[in-house]
């Protein structure tokens, strides 16, 4: 490994290259295999995207193998090469390696990859240049993970059509819920035009499989309202960069846009002037960006304008925008994050968890077919633990995407490590029973269950202008993992972690084993010292960092735990509670509604119970709270200890970053432990059977 | 009263004129008396201050009586006039009305006032022009309050030497803990040069008896550090305006100033370079402002720099600055608000309440005689209820001023009415037992108990650029009342309220009766629905507005209540607690230390007791909490009802302002009631015997 280390230390980039850092590979049989095949490359399409794939290939091969991938137009002197291009690109090798059947099934974004000993090549073929690029990233990933490449023969197609990132970047350069510095798109109400950074961002996103990015915050402020008009030239420049990497650009729009800019003084979706304004505006956008993706809309939510102002419903609002985009093939992504954000904490009847379902279920089937509803994974707001939103399964005739949050707003804000892929997996595997026994969320969001025209996954970005993109280096794994999971939900959290580790740190098995353990344990650890049994929201208001058990208890946000001296939890059952449990289908509804069958980890989400209630685990609720918090803080400290074992093995610049964050986490986890356990001890008066120090 | 109302409505100034609005007086015997004497005025001193007094007199007389006060040089044709001037000013009438004895006793800021039937004049004489001005404001106040002026014969001398206002205005225009708009001195790192507003502010302050104003925040930021150098010309302009009204200008300084500006790279108070820097700087300040008051210093407090950095103590630091100011007659006001602001909430041994005493008591006698320690009224920080700081009585050989907060940081932020004069009165009357049986705080701060060279009262301003100066119109009563009380602590809260009401709204007895009741009840009402039994700090962190029982419970600020399911309060007794009670002298120490004798209203400040503890009132602690909160919220609603009875009587523009604030208060008081009672009900599980709705 000494060669590898030398390379590593030479490029101490602070994590900027992320999973495209192409660590040099150890010598051995596989390296020999790679060197044998990769010395020559053919990429004859002149398309920008294929040429970008070629550059990426040459960069990766040189960095990983220490050899040049020489571009050739015919078969190399060695007789072996890597060949990639579109089927229609005219390269005879591609034509001869792949049959017509392959071309037929590969689809607009998929690719075929095959090692042909007869033809002396590893060939990647695709319908689209983007498919070629995905194939090249795939082969680079195989090599970076020390996989065999001599027997390849696959057709790989992304499972989800829309694989989207939502930026919550504001034009002033701030990032709402951003924990990795400021925006790299904007600063001080100007576009940064940071061509290099934006290109590298597109490379990273494309390599993970992302094909759509909305570049501005869903809360669209005054100047951002003009992105679809005055600022189109600057937006188009970003779209040009994205296009090379197969990414469509989307914009969040202000539903009240016509009132800001137009001659109309209403935003009523049924007003003809308003409709015309949006149609004209859409035409303007497509004139500047012919492959523009569409609009993302947060309407009638948290004080944003929307159709309710005019006595219209969400379908009226979304369809009006959809009509404007339809001629150009654009889509409307309409968020379902709609609830009463001025609730009275004294009112136990109103239940924020019910809101999305109550608002949107009645509208099922009323949306145009270029509208997609974007539904948060849970009914509340990206808590560390929530049930899956009951809207999944409830909308049978509506396009929908699930919305995850890669940004760790409620999961440690990229100061704590919290690998979220296991959470997303759990959500995607959740069986809704919507169409019989096997109706997991993943088959709703991939469009197969209901046969939707549009479907997929969206997520809130966790990047900023920090050198390493995500603040916490290990938070890169969430960004990478999100893309990979959106591409193929069948990948396991372990597989994704393993890929990311090799691509970031190299293939040292010790590193892989330690980092993998850290990542895979991290969510459970974070949950254990923060939010017991699905309770949620025990955090400081506004900034959402750090413990504050009553932080939201007397607020207007509909986020309560109702802890008193006897017990805690929200009664969402049918008989005595808010009836939220009835929004689920069949077995799910029964399971959650019953105290006997409700899973421990969601107990306090669905039931108000005494502290002395005995969990399925055999522990009382109060003892569970004490135990998890003490164990969680201990395990957080162990994360630091584990990582420390890698000192001298992991590249110094990366090592130091993570050590500093894990040290902070270990300390902050103790603060969580002490505040939460003290709060509940003082409130319940029940002693910890473990007799640990509680204040 | 019809004439009066017409005048009132003509000058709907939104409260700008405040207690110098000179409402017109009702006709009748007293008005005839005033008209008889006030038709002519003599003011022969050419001094700016006396001429300002003349203008004020003419303005007041015209507005209150509807007549011109004609300036004459000799006796008026009617044979009656008002005459004012300095004794040495040469007016023969003044010379003949006042004897040598009067001149001898009146002192530098006092004045004599006498109605001489023989000489046909009401004469005001003083040693200083400022004394003349105070006398004129006095006579205007008598008239505005419908007092007899035919038998005047008094010498009136301010009881406290220093009567100071501290502004917490920042150069960027923000006001720390400001609730009445932004600064009128600064905006966006410029001086506003708002000559008219600053002059009217000086008029208001002078009329209330203020003689010293520090114009910048005690937290001195980078640019404000340069007020004593680069920005001296602008500061001097303000001093010029203040001087006309007998007010000395002070500046808050940055203890680390030499490091920002000088060639020295330390702020060590024993360093010769540092001392020279301050000496040179002081010389520069006095060259620009010959009557500059001195420096206000917050050092080694809440992360401000100070002598501790260099292993020096507060005496070293203060004396170094005092040495620099001494040649020019300047003084150093050194704040005692020094405590550990990074405390661990788990640590029950450290007690913030002890801090000022522990820091400063050992330094008694070590300060130069142009140093004054500025001691907050209580040991914490301007809570609605605290005991009096035990430093009063503990410092026998040290100049000291008490610091009040007119700004309602913790008392409703000028959105709730809270007339603070009764609180200040209670503090000033508090018997410290420092010198035998009668040693009230008022005799410490007026310098009489220990014979201090400098002494007095300071307070944090509640003004901003809101049209009515204080946001809440009724908060003007605090500003006025503070000045009046600093001038003469023997005035009662009722007298001060009555004066202010007449000067602001006119002399309608209905108005006086209603507003007086509102003011005098307001502190008790505010206390009752917010902070029971001296507990304090149950507020939202940072902005300090609104209820949050655990808001500071797990913080670093040393501000805890330790509520658990059994009880609440901080044990500050000697045997089992922090020993804070021993910082008091004799009977006070015993009274606070004992659960039997500790007054109910401070019980939870000194003792941790069960909710079932029975108060002297006969109620349990928990029932007291419920009762006071329900009664308090009801009484808050009654304030609105009382005020509403004045609709049509009080000038419309003033009426509306107050109505809107009282409406908000009534609603917010219910929020306080419900949050506090719910918190303690949930925590204790003890039912309200009144069976009112608790959530």
mmCIF file of C-alpha atoms in Angstrom, chain B residues 40 77 133 160 185 217 225 227 233 279 283 342 364 392 407 412 440 494 580 590 596 678:
data_model
loop_
_atom_site.group_PDB
_atom_site.id
_atom_site.type_symbol
_atom_site.label_atom_id
_atom_site.label_comp_id
_atom_site.label_asym_id
_atom_site.label_seq_id
_atom_site.Cartn_x
_atom_site.Cartn_y
_atom_site.Cartn_z
ATOM 1 C CA UNK B 40 -44.263 88.374 31.345
ATOM 2 C CA UNK B 77 -46.645 96.704 32.939
ATOM 3 C CA UNK B 133 -33.331 75.102 33.793
ATOM 4 C CA UNK B 160 -28.319 61.961 43.821
ATOM 5 C CA UNK B 185 -28.005 58.460 17.391
ATOM 6 C CA UNK B 217 -23.671 50.132 24.269
ATOM 7 C CA UNK B 225 -14.104 51.345 19.896
ATOM 8 C CA UNK B 227 -15.671 56.709 19.320
ATOM 9 C CA UNK B 233 -16.013 65.196 16.125
ATOM 10 C CA UNK B 279 -3.757 58.977 29.004
ATOM 11 C CA UNK B 283 -6.422 64.038 26.552
ATOM 12 C CA UNK B 342 -20.305 29.342 30.697
ATOM 13 C CA UNK B 364 -13.433 47.337 48.631
ATOM 14 C CA UNK B 392 -25.166 47.200 48.628
ATOM 15 C CA UNK B 407 -35.840 48.969 29.079
ATOM 16 C CA UNK B 412 -42.841 42.713 28.881
ATOM 17 C CA UNK B 440 -31.496 51.764 53.143
ATOM 18 C CA UNK B 494 -48.183 57.423 43.019
ATOM 19 C CA UNK B 580 -25.653 33.005 48.959
ATOM 20 C CA UNK B 590 -31.329 35.259 58.702
ATOM 21 C CA UNK B 596 -40.051 30.225 57.998
ATOM 22 C CA UNK B 678 -49.830 23.523 32.196
#
